[in-house]
Coordinates of C-alpha atoms in Angstrom, one line a residue:
M1 CA 12.9 -2.6 0.5
S2 CA 11.3 0.2 -1.7
R3 CA 11.5 0.1 -5.4
L4 CA 13.9 2.6 -5.8
W5 CA 16.6 1.0 -3.5
R6 CA 15.8 -2.5 -5.1
Q7 CA 16.6 -1.0 -8.5
R8 CA 20.2 0.3 -7.5
Y9 CA 21.1 -2.5 -5.9
E10 CA 19.9 -4.5 -9.0
I11 CA 22.4 -2.5 -11.3
V12 CA 25.4 -2.5 -8.6
A13 CA 25.1 -6.2 -8.1
I14 CA 24.8 -6.9 -11.7
A15 CA 27.9 -4.4 -12.7
A16 CA 29.9 -6.1 -9.8
V17 CA 29.6 -9.6 -11.2
I18 CA 30.4 -8.6 -14.5
A19 CA 33.4 -6.9 -13.2
A20 CA 34.3 -9.6 -11.4
T21 CA 34.1 -12.0 -14.1
A22 CA 35.9 -10.2 -16.7
A23 CA 38.8 -9.6 -14.2
H24 CA 38.9 -13.5 -13.8
T25 CA 38.4 -13.1 -10.0
H26 CA 36.2 -16.1 -9.9
L27 CA 36.2 -16.3 -6.0
L28 CA 34.7 -12.7 -5.7
A29 CA 32.0 -13.6 -8.3
Y30 CA 30.8 -16.1 -6.0
A31 CA 30.8 -14.3 -3.2
L32 CA 28.9 -11.1 -4.6
A33 CA 26.3 -14.0 -6.3
A34 CA 25.7 -15.6 -2.7
A35 CA 25.3 -12.2 -1.3
V36 CA 23.0 -11.4 -3.9
L37 CA 20.8 -14.7 -3.3
A38 CA 20.7 -14.2 0.6
I39 CA 19.1 -10.8 -0.1
T40 CA 17.1 -11.7 -2.9
A41 CA 16.0 -14.7 -0.8
W42 CA 15.1 -12.3 1.7
Y43 CA 12.8 -10.3 0.0
Y44 CA 11.5 -13.4 -2.1
R45 CA 9.4 -14.1 1.1
D46 CA 7.3 -11.5 -0.3
D47 CA 7.5 -10.8 -4.0
L48 CA 8.1 -13.5 -6.8
S49 CA 9.5 -11.0 -9.3
A50 CA 12.8 -10.5 -7.1
M51 CA 14.0 -13.9 -8.1
R52 CA 14.6 -12.4 -11.7
T53 CA 17.3 -10.2 -10.6
A54 CA 19.3 -13.4 -9.4
R55 CA 19.0 -15.3 -12.6
L56 CA 20.0 -12.6 -14.5
I57 CA 22.7 -12.2 -12.9
A58 CA 23.9 -15.6 -13.0
V59 CA 23.1 -15.7 -16.7
I60 CA 25.3 -12.4 -17.5
A61 CA 27.8 -14.1 -15.3
V62 CA 28.1 -17.3 -17.3
L63 CA 28.0 -15.3 -21.0
V64 CA 30.8 -13.3 -19.3
A65 CA 32.8 -16.5 -18.1
A66 CA 32.3 -18.0 -21.5
W67 CA 34.6 -15.7 -23.1
S68 CA 36.7 -15.4 -20.6
D69 CA 40.2 -17.6 -20.5
S70 CA 40.6 -18.1 -16.6
P71 CA 41.4 -21.6 -15.7
Q72 CA 38.2 -21.9 -13.6
R73 CA 35.9 -20.8 -15.9
W74 CA 33.9 -24.2 -16.1
E75 CA 33.5 -24.0 -12.4
L76 CA 32.3 -20.4 -13.0
I77 CA 29.9 -21.5 -15.5
T78 CA 28.8 -24.6 -13.9
G79 CA 27.9 -22.5 -10.5
C80 CA 26.3 -19.7 -11.9
V81 CA 24.0 -22.2 -13.8
L82 CA 23.2 -24.0 -10.4
V83 CA 22.6 -20.5 -8.9
A84 CA 20.0 -20.0 -11.8
G85 CA 18.6 -23.5 -12.2
F86 CA 18.0 -23.5 -8.2
Q87 CA 16.5 -19.9 -8.3
A88 CA 14.0 -21.3 -10.7
V89 CA 13.2 -24.5 -8.6
A90 CA 12.8 -22.6 -5.5
G91 CA 10.4 -20.1 -7.6
A92 CA 8.2 -23.3 -9.1
I93 CA 7.8 -24.2 -5.1
R94 CA 7.2 -21.1 -4.1
I95 CA 4.3 -21.0 -6.7
A96 CA 3.1 -24.5 -6.1
L97 CA 2.8 -23.8 -2.3
S98 CA 1.2 -20.3 -2.4
L99 CA -2.0 -22.4 -4.1
S100 CA -2.6 -24.2 -1.0
H101 CA -0.9 -23.0 1.9
L102 CA -2.5 -20.1 3.6
E103 CA -1.4 -18.1 6.1
T104 CA -3.5 -16.3 9.1
A105 CA -3.7 -13.9 11.6
N106 CA -6.2 -13.8 14.7
L107 CA -7.9 -17.1 13.5
D108 CA -8.3 -20.1 16.1
V109 CA -6.0 -21.9 13.1
H110 CA -2.7 -20.4 13.0
R111 CA -0.5 -20.3 9.8
G112 CA 2.4 -18.3 10.4
L113 CA 4.1 -16.1 7.6
R114 CA 6.9 -18.0 7.2
N115 CA 4.7 -21.4 6.2
R116 CA 4.7 -20.7 2.9
A117 CA 8.4 -19.5 2.4
A118 CA 9.7 -22.3 4.5
A119 CA 11.1 -24.9 1.5
P120 CA 12.4 -21.8 -0.7
V121 CA 14.4 -20.0 1.7
P122 CA 16.8 -22.7 2.6
I123 CA 17.0 -23.5 -1.0
A124 CA 18.5 -20.2 -1.8
L125 CA 20.8 -20.2 1.1
V126 CA 22.0 -23.8 0.1
T127 CA 22.5 -22.9 -3.3
G128 CA 24.2 -19.5 -2.3
F129 CA 26.8 -22.0 -0.3
T130 CA 27.1 -24.1 -3.6
A131 CA 28.1 -21.4 -5.5
V132 CA 31.0 -20.1 -3.1
A133 CA 32.1 -24.0 -2.7
L134 CA 32.7 -24.8 -6.2
P135 CA 35.1 -21.7 -7.0
L136 CA 36.7 -23.0 -3.5
A137 CA 37.3 -26.7 -4.8
A138 CA 39.5 -25.5 -7.6
A139 CA 41.6 -23.3 -5.3
V140 CA 42.5 -25.5 -2.6
P141 CA 45.7 -27.8 -2.3
A142 CA 45.4 -31.1 -4.6
G143 CA 45.1 -33.2 -1.6
L144 CA 42.0 -31.9 -0.4
R145 CA 40.5 -31.2 -3.9
P146 CA 38.5 -34.6 -3.4
V147 CA 37.1 -33.8 -0.1
A148 CA 35.9 -30.1 -1.5
D149 CA 34.2 -31.8 -4.6
W150 CA 32.3 -34.4 -2.3
A151 CA 31.5 -31.4 -0.1
A152 CA 29.7 -29.6 -3.3
L153 CA 28.5 -32.8 -4.5
V154 CA 26.6 -33.5 -1.5
I155 CA 25.1 -30.0 -1.0
V156 CA 23.7 -29.9 -4.8
L157 CA 22.0 -33.4 -4.1
A158 CA 20.8 -32.0 -0.5
S159 CA 19.3 -29.1 -2.3
L160 CA 17.6 -31.1 -5.3
V161 CA 16.2 -34.1 -2.4
W162 CA 14.9 -30.6 -0.5
A163 CA 13.3 -29.2 -3.5
G164 CA 12.0 -32.6 -5.4
D165 CA 10.0 -33.8 -2.2
A166 CA 8.0 -30.3 -2.3
V167 CA 7.5 -30.5 -5.9
V168 CA 6.5 -34.1 -5.8
A169 CA 4.3 -33.6 -2.5
N170 CA 2.5 -30.9 -4.4
L171 CA 1.9 -32.6 -8.1
L172 CA 0.3 -35.8 -6.0
R173 CA -1.7 -33.5 -4.1
R174 CA -3.0 -31.7 -7.4
R175 CA -3.9 -35.3 -8.7
R176 CA -6.2 -35.8 -5.7
E177 CA -7.7 -32.1 -5.5
S178 CA -8.4 -30.2 -8.3
H179 CA -8.3 -26.9 -6.2
P180 CA -5.9 -28.0 -3.0
I181 CA -6.5 -25.7 0.5
D182 CA -5.8 -25.7 3.7
E183 CA -8.7 -27.1 4.9
A184 CA -8.1 -26.3 8.9
V185 CA -8.2 -23.0 7.7
V186 CA -11.4 -23.4 5.7
A187 CA -13.4 -24.7 8.8
A188 CA -11.8 -22.0 11.2
V189 CA -13.4 -19.5 8.9
E190 CA -16.8 -21.4 8.9
R191 CA -16.8 -21.8 12.6
L192 CA -16.2 -17.8 12.7
Q193 CA -19.3 -17.2 10.6
P194 CA -18.5 -13.8 9.5
K195 CA -21.2 -11.3 8.6
Y196 CA -18.9 -9.6 5.6
V197 CA -15.5 -9.6 4.5
V198 CA -12.9 -7.0 3.6
H199 CA -11.1 -7.7 0.5
F200 CA -7.6 -6.0 0.4
G201 CA -4.8 -6.1 -2.2
G202 CA -2.8 -3.4 -3.8
A203 CA 0.6 -2.0 -4.5
R204 CA 3.2 -1.7 -1.7
L205 CA 2.8 0.7 1.1
S206 CA -0.8 0.8 0.4
E207 CA -1.5 -0.6 4.2
Y208 CA -3.2 3.1 4.8
Q209 CA -5.9 2.4 2.2
I210 CA -7.1 -0.5 4.7
E211 CA -6.0 0.9 8.1
M212 CA -8.2 3.9 8.0
W213 CA -11.4 1.7 8.1
L214 CA -10.4 -1.4 10.1
P215 CA -10.6 -0.1 13.2
Y216 CA -14.1 1.2 12.6
F217 CA -15.0 -2.4 11.5
D218 CA -13.8 -4.0 14.8
K219 CA -15.6 -1.2 16.8
I220 CA -19.0 -2.7 14.9
G221 CA -18.8 -6.3 17.0
D222 CA -20.1 -8.6 14.5
P223 CA -17.6 -11.1 13.1
Y224 CA -15.9 -10.2 10.0
L225 CA -12.9 -11.6 8.0
V226 CA -10.3 -9.7 6.1
L227 CA -8.8 -11.3 2.6
V228 CA -5.6 -9.8 2.0
R229 CA -4.1 -10.6 -1.4
D230 CA -0.8 -9.8 -1.6
A231 CA 1.8 -11.2 0.7
F232 CA 3.7 -7.8 1.6
L233 CA 0.5 -6.3 2.4
M234 CA 0.0 -8.8 5.3
R235 CA 2.1 -7.6 8.2
G236 CA 0.9 -3.8 7.9
T237 CA -2.8 -5.0 7.9
V238 CA -2.5 -7.2 10.7
A239 CA -0.7 -4.7 13.0
C240 CA -4.1 -2.5 12.4
T241 CA -7.1 -5.1 13.3
S242 CA -7.9 -7.3 15.7
A243 CA -10.3 -9.1 13.3
P244 CA -9.2 -12.5 11.8
V245 CA -6.9 -12.3 8.7
V246 CA -6.2 -14.5 5.8
L247 CA -3.8 -14.0 2.8
A248 CA -5.1 -15.7 0.1
P249 CA -2.8 -14.7 -3.2
G250 CA -4.5 -17.8 -5.1
Q251 CA -7.7 -16.8 -6.9
S252 CA -8.8 -20.4 -6.8
V253 CA -8.8 -20.5 -2.7
L254 CA -11.3 -17.6 -2.4
D255 CA -14.5 -19.5 -2.8
K256 CA -13.6 -21.7 -0.2
L257 CA -13.3 -18.8 2.3
L258 CA -16.5 -17.4 1.7
P259 CA -19.2 -19.1 4.2
E260 CA -22.9 -18.9 3.7
S261 CA -23.1 -16.5 6.5
V262 CA -21.2 -13.9 4.4
R263 CA -23.5 -11.4 2.4
A264 CA -21.1 -8.6 2.1
C265 CA -17.8 -7.4 0.6
F266 CA -16.2 -4.3 1.6
Y267 CA -13.1 -2.8 -1.0
S268 CA -10.9 0.2 0.1
N269 CA -9.7 0.8 -3.7
H270 CA -9.6 -0.5 -7.4
A271 CA -7.0 -3.1 -7.1
Q272 CA -7.1 -5.4 -9.9
K273 CA -7.7 -8.4 -7.8
N274 CA -11.2 -6.9 -6.8
T275 CA -12.6 -8.5 -10.0
A276 CA -12.3 -12.0 -8.6
L277 CA -14.1 -11.3 -5.6
I278 CA -17.0 -9.2 -7.6
R279 CA -17.5 -12.4 -9.7
H280 CA -19.6 -13.7 -6.9
G281 CA -22.7 -11.8 -7.8
E282 CA -24.7 -13.3 -5.3
L283 CA -23.0 -11.0 -2.6
L284 CA -23.3 -7.2 -1.8
H285 CA -20.1 -5.5 -3.3
I286 CA -19.6 -2.0 -1.3
Q287 CA -16.7 0.4 -2.4
L288 CA -15.4 2.6 0.4
M289 CA -12.3 3.8 -1.3
H290 CA -9.6 5.4 0.8
G291 CA -10.3 8.9 1.7
D292 CA -12.4 11.7 0.1
S293 CA -10.9 13.9 -3.0
D294 CA -11.5 15.5 -5.8
K295 CA -8.8 13.5 -7.5
A296 CA -9.6 10.9 -10.8
I297 CA -9.6 8.1 -8.4
S298 CA -12.6 8.9 -6.6
R299 CA -14.9 9.4 -9.5
S300 CA -13.5 6.3 -11.8
A301 CA -16.0 4.5 -13.7
L302 CA -14.6 1.5 -12.2
S303 CA -17.2 2.2 -9.0
L304 CA -19.8 1.2 -11.7
M305 CA -19.0 -2.5 -11.0
Y306 CA -20.0 -2.3 -7.2
D307 CA -23.7 -2.6 -5.7
R308 CA -22.7 0.4 -3.3
V309 CA -20.5 3.2 -3.5
F310 CA -20.2 5.1 0.1
V311 CA -19.4 8.7 0.1
A312 CA -18.6 11.6 2.9
G313 CA -21.6 14.0 1.4
Q314 CA -23.3 15.1 -1.4
A315 CA -20.1 16.2 -3.3
G316 CA -19.3 12.5 -3.5
V317 CA -22.1 12.0 -5.7
D318 CA -22.1 15.0 -7.8
R319 CA -18.5 14.4 -8.4
Y320 CA -19.3 11.1 -10.8
H321 CA -22.1 12.9 -12.7
R322 CA -20.2 15.6 -13.0
H323 CA -17.5 13.4 -15.1
G324 CA -20.1 11.6 -16.7
V325 CA -20.2 8.5 -14.5
D326 CA -23.8 7.6 -14.4
I327 CA -24.4 5.5 -11.1
P328 CA -27.5 5.3 -9.9
E329 CA -28.5 7.3 -6.6
R330 CA -30.0 3.8 -5.2
K331 CA -26.2 2.8 -5.1
F332 CA -25.4 5.7 -3.2
R333 CA -24.8 6.0 0.8
R334 CA -23.7 9.2 2.3
I335 CA -21.7 8.4 5.9
G336 CA -19.6 11.2 6.3
R337 CA -16.3 10.4 7.2
P338 CA -16.0 7.9 10.5
Q339 CA -12.4 9.1 10.6
L340 CA -13.3 12.5 11.5
H341 CA -14.6 12.1 14.9
G342 CA -11.3 12.7 16.4
I343 CA -11.1 16.4 14.8
K344 CA -12.0 19.2 17.1
V345 CA -14.2 21.7 15.4
G346 CA -13.2 25.4 15.8
P347 CA -10.3 27.2 16.3
R348 CA -7.3 25.4 18.4
E349 CA -6.8 26.7 21.9
K350 CA -3.6 28.1 22.7
G351 CA -1.5 29.8 25.3
P352 CA -1.0 33.6 24.6
D353 CA 2.8 32.9 23.7
E354 CA 2.3 29.7 21.7
P355 CA 3.1 30.5 17.9
P356 CA 0.9 30.0 15.3
V357 CA 1.0 26.8 13.8
L358 CA 0.5 25.6 9.6
L359 CA 0.2 21.9 8.7
Y360 CA 1.6 21.6 5.3
A361 CA 0.3 17.8 3.8
P362 CA 1.7 17.4 0.4
T363 CA 0.3 14.3 -1.8
W364 CA 2.3 12.2 -3.9
T365 CA 3.0 12.0 -7.5
G366 CA 0.4 9.4 -8.7
F367 CA 1.1 6.5 -10.9
T368 CA 0.9 8.9 -13.9
E369 CA 2.2 12.6 -14.7
D370 CA -1.9 13.1 -15.6
V371 CA -2.6 12.4 -11.7
N372 CA 0.6 14.2 -10.4
Y373 CA -1.1 16.7 -7.7
S374 CA 2.4 16.9 -5.5
S375 CA 3.0 20.6 -4.7
L376 CA 6.4 19.0 -3.2
K377 CA 8.7 21.1 -6.0
E378 CA 7.3 24.3 -4.8
G379 CA 7.1 23.2 -1.4
K380 CA 9.9 25.0 0.3
K381 CA 8.7 28.3 -1.1
I382 CA 5.7 27.6 0.9
V383 CA 7.4 26.7 4.2
E384 CA 9.8 29.6 3.5
A385 CA 6.9 32.0 3.5
A386 CA 5.3 30.8 6.9
L387 CA 8.3 30.5 8.7
A388 CA 9.1 34.3 7.5
R389 CA 5.9 35.3 9.8
G390 CA 7.5 32.8 12.9
V391 CA 5.2 30.1 12.0
A392 CA 5.8 26.7 13.4
V393 CA 5.3 24.3 10.3
H394 CA 4.2 20.8 10.7
F395 CA 5.3 19.0 8.0
R396 CA 3.5 15.7 6.6
T397 CA 4.3 13.8 3.6
H398 CA 2.3 11.0 1.9
P399 CA 3.2 7.5 2.7
Y400 CA 3.9 7.0 -1.2
T401 CA 6.6 10.0 -1.2
S402 CA 9.3 7.6 -1.1
T403 CA 8.5 6.2 -4.2
N404 CA 9.8 9.0 -6.3
A405 CA 13.4 10.1 -6.0
A406 CA 12.7 13.4 -7.1
Y407 CA 9.9 14.5 -4.7
Q408 CA 11.5 12.4 -1.4
A409 CA 14.8 14.6 -2.7
H410 CA 12.5 17.7 -2.4
A411 CA 10.6 16.6 1.2
E412 CA 14.4 15.8 2.5
A413 CA 15.0 19.4 1.5
I414 CA 11.9 20.5 3.5
R415 CA 13.2 19.1 6.4
A416 CA 16.5 20.0 6.8
L417 CA 15.3 23.8 6.1
L418 CA 12.8 23.0 9.4
A419 CA 15.4 21.3 11.5
A420 CA 17.9 24.6 10.7
D421 CA 15.5 26.9 12.0
A422 CA 14.2 25.0 14.7
S423 CA 17.9 25.2 16.0
R424 CA 17.9 28.7 15.1
T425 CA 15.0 29.9 16.4
G426 CA 13.6 27.4 18.8
L427 CA 10.3 27.2 17.3
P428 CA 8.6 23.6 17.7
H429 CA 8.7 22.3 14.0
R430 CA 7.6 18.7 13.5
W431 CA 8.5 16.4 10.6
G432 CA 9.6 12.7 9.8
A433 CA 8.0 10.5 12.4
A434 CA 6.6 13.5 14.5
A435 CA 4.4 14.5 12.0
E436 CA 3.6 11.1 10.3
S437 CA 3.8 7.4 11.9
Q438 CA 4.0 8.5 15.4
V439 CA 0.4 10.5 14.9
S440 CA -2.9 10.3 12.8
L441 CA -4.1 13.1 10.1
A442 CA -6.8 13.9 12.8
D443 CA -3.9 14.7 15.4
C444 CA -2.2 16.6 13.0
V445 CA -5.3 18.8 12.6
N446 CA -6.1 19.2 15.9
A447 CA -2.4 20.8 16.2
A448 CA -2.4 23.1 13.6
D449 CA -4.1 26.6 13.3
A450 CA -4.1 26.6 9.4
A451 CA -3.1 24.2 6.5
V452 CA -1.8 23.7 3.2
C453 CA -2.8 20.9 1.1
D454 CA -2.6 19.8 -2.5
I455 CA -5.8 18.0 -4.4
S456 CA -6.0 15.0 -2.0
G457 CA -8.2 13.7 0.8
A458 CA -6.2 15.6 3.1
A459 CA -8.2 18.5 2.4
S460 CA -11.6 17.1 2.9
D461 CA -10.8 16.1 6.1
W462 CA -9.0 19.5 7.1
L463 CA -12.3 21.3 6.0
Y464 CA -14.2 19.2 8.7
S465 CA -12.5 21.2 11.4
G466 CA -13.7 24.3 10.2
K467 CA -10.3 26.6 10.4
P468 CA -8.7 27.9 7.4
F469 CA -6.5 26.2 4.9
A470 CA -5.1 26.8 1.4
M471 CA -4.9 24.5 -1.4
T472 CA -2.2 24.3 -4.3
D473 CA -2.3 24.5 -8.0
P474 CA 1.0 22.7 -9.2
R475 CA -0.3 21.8 -12.8
G476 CA -1.5 25.6 -13.1
L477 CA -5.0 24.9 -13.7
R478 CA -5.8 28.6 -12.9
G479 CA -9.1 29.2 -13.7
G480 CA -10.6 25.9 -14.3
Y481 CA -9.5 24.7 -10.8
L482 CA -12.4 25.5 -9.1
E483 CA -14.5 23.9 -11.3
E484 CA -12.6 20.7 -11.5
F485 CA -12.1 20.6 -7.6
P486 CA -15.3 22.4 -6.0
V487 CA -13.4 21.8 -2.6
A488 CA -11.2 24.9 -3.2
A489 CA -14.1 27.1 -2.8
G490 CA -13.6 27.0 0.8
A491 CA -10.1 27.4 0.5
Y492 CA -7.4 29.8 -0.5
L493 CA -5.7 29.3 -3.8
L494 CA -2.0 29.6 -4.3
K495 CA -0.5 30.2 -7.8
P496 CA 1.3 27.6 -9.8
G497 CA 5.1 28.2 -7.9
A498 CA 3.4 29.6 -5.1
K499 CA 4.0 33.0 -6.2
N500 CA 1.8 34.6 -3.8
A501 CA 2.6 32.3 -1.0
E502 CA 2.6 35.8 1.5
A503 CA -0.5 36.8 0.6
V504 CA -1.9 33.5 1.4
M505 CA -0.2 33.3 4.5
A506 CA -1.7 36.7 5.3
E507 CA -5.3 35.4 4.8
L508 CA -4.9 32.1 6.5
F509 CA -3.3 33.5 9.7
D510 CA -4.9 37.4 9.8
T511 CA -8.0 37.9 7.3
D512 CA -9.4 35.0 6.7
S513 CA -12.5 36.0 4.5
K514 CA -13.6 32.8 3.3
A515 CA -14.8 31.5 6.8
G516 CA -18.7 32.0 5.4
Q517 CA -17.9 29.7 2.2
R518 CA -15.8 27.6 4.2
A519 CA -19.0 26.3 6.4
A520 CA -21.0 25.7 3.3
T521 CA -18.4 23.7 1.6
R522 CA -17.9 21.7 4.4
E523 CA -21.6 20.8 4.9
Y524 CA -21.9 19.7 0.9
Y525 CA -18.5 17.5 1.0
L526 CA -18.9 16.0 4.6
G527 CA -22.7 16.1 5.4
D528 CA -23.8 17.9 8.5
H529 CA -22.8 14.9 11.0
A530 CA -21.5 15.6 14.3
P531 CA -18.4 14.3 15.8
E532 CA -20.0 12.1 18.4
D533 CA -22.3 10.7 15.6
L534 CA -20.0 10.0 12.8
F535 CA -19.5 6.5 13.7
E536 CA -22.8 5.1 14.5
V537 CA -23.9 6.4 10.8
F538 CA -20.7 4.4 9.3
A539 CA -22.0 1.4 11.3
D540 CA -25.5 1.1 10.5
A541 CA -24.5 1.6 6.8
V542 CA -22.1 -1.6 7.2
R543 CA -25.1 -3.5 9.3
E544 CA -27.7 -2.6 6.6
T545 CA -25.2 -4.6 4.0
Y546 CA -26.3 -8.0 5.6
A547 CA -29.3 -7.4 7.9
E548 CA -31.2 -9.2 5.3
P549 CA -30.2 -11.6 2.8
V550 CA -29.5 -10.2 -0.8
V551 CA -31.6 -10.3 -4.0
K552 CA -30.7 -9.5 -7.3
T553 CA -33.0 -7.6 -9.5
A554 CA -32.0 -7.1 -13.0
G555 CA -28.2 -7.7 -12.1
V556 CA -28.4 -5.3 -9.1
A557 CA -27.6 -6.6 -5.6
E558 CA -29.7 -5.2 -2.6
T559 CA -30.6 -6.5 0.8
A560 CA -34.3 -7.8 0.6
A561 CA -36.7 -5.0 2.4

């Protein structure tokens, strides 16, 4: 469920409950409450914060009912209070269970995704039924009223017993153990004897940040463990690796999931929860990041807290120093980009009647406006300039594009434009799943002759192909663009608003006057590694982190010589 959809659903649900209670249609009010509970119970498997919606709806319904003159208003108030109360109990149970119950995948001890949510979900469903049963008890014929009342009471008592059992069991265990944990999982991790761990936490839809690295860790062949910190990232992470994965949301359990065989910890972002593991000073901590780009996040001062920083090439080192982030040279490892091993270097082979292909790969808006480098506002003009030349367009959006309604609308407009042009001209445009989920970025690079990219890792990855590309300037940096984003030295620059789109298309598909400069920029950003060597360069750098015991000198972690 996207953030945007959830916000709309919450507003509509609250408005519906207010309208229903104000009109004294208590049956509809309870039906809506039950529906809200069912939806949030499903969503609640991954996100505790969603429960606030159900409680808020219940509180609003109670307040409205309090000023109502409906004969059943006390039944309505009672039902809504029970809804909110049971949700609070369910939340307490889930929090309690999450402290000790782990979830696993690819480990010899299996803990399914639903184990931890087993108690709260039935409670939510029973609560929803109770919410409907109470007003029904007031509406049924007088002769059946006692039966309905007893049915509602039994449901309430059953819910309380279920909830009480879980809470009491947890309290007793907490008295016996200071930090309870699933010891069978701990024992399984100990048997695994992992050489290192890959730590992953973050926002929804961020699985791509670790997905790009896990296949290469798998290929190294040494045992390792993936520690996922947020439940909503578990399924996506498990889908892209054969390595053991443990979901450990509680910080208190992390210590017990680090057997003595572990010597290094890898991270693919700057998630806040990284600090829970970085405090283990006896381990070597390595920042990978999730793509090589000139974005501000790729030279964040947060990288100072890691013992090593893996970068693609010299540009990655200079990027930090140019912005005053004084990471010592000894911490850097230039590893290229193993993800580029599948990219074919040089012009694409195509048939004589095959049209030229443009890859348009805009980035997302960022969490704040100061790092919004997305060109989607002017994307339609860029695509129209390509279509005017009879170019087939492959349109690949960033996974986070859907989190911003306005930019998602721009993306949909471009998809509609491509669909209409494909129907009219027969050009093999690609968009949606055909250019995103069904193919990798490397596949998209290999299938195109030129590209238009924003300030993002897509530009650096395209650069490895050696083929011509353009970069956008939606923020209007103009003269300061090259100084801030040196990767543009090998690119053709689109003016703000894509005002020179036709001239840029001519460079991309006709003249290509920057071919020589692009080759120099490619080596500066990505090193001079051949595609067949990229994996071994990465693998050697990883093995080095656990080949020897870790020693600390003046607070700096290194492997022993």
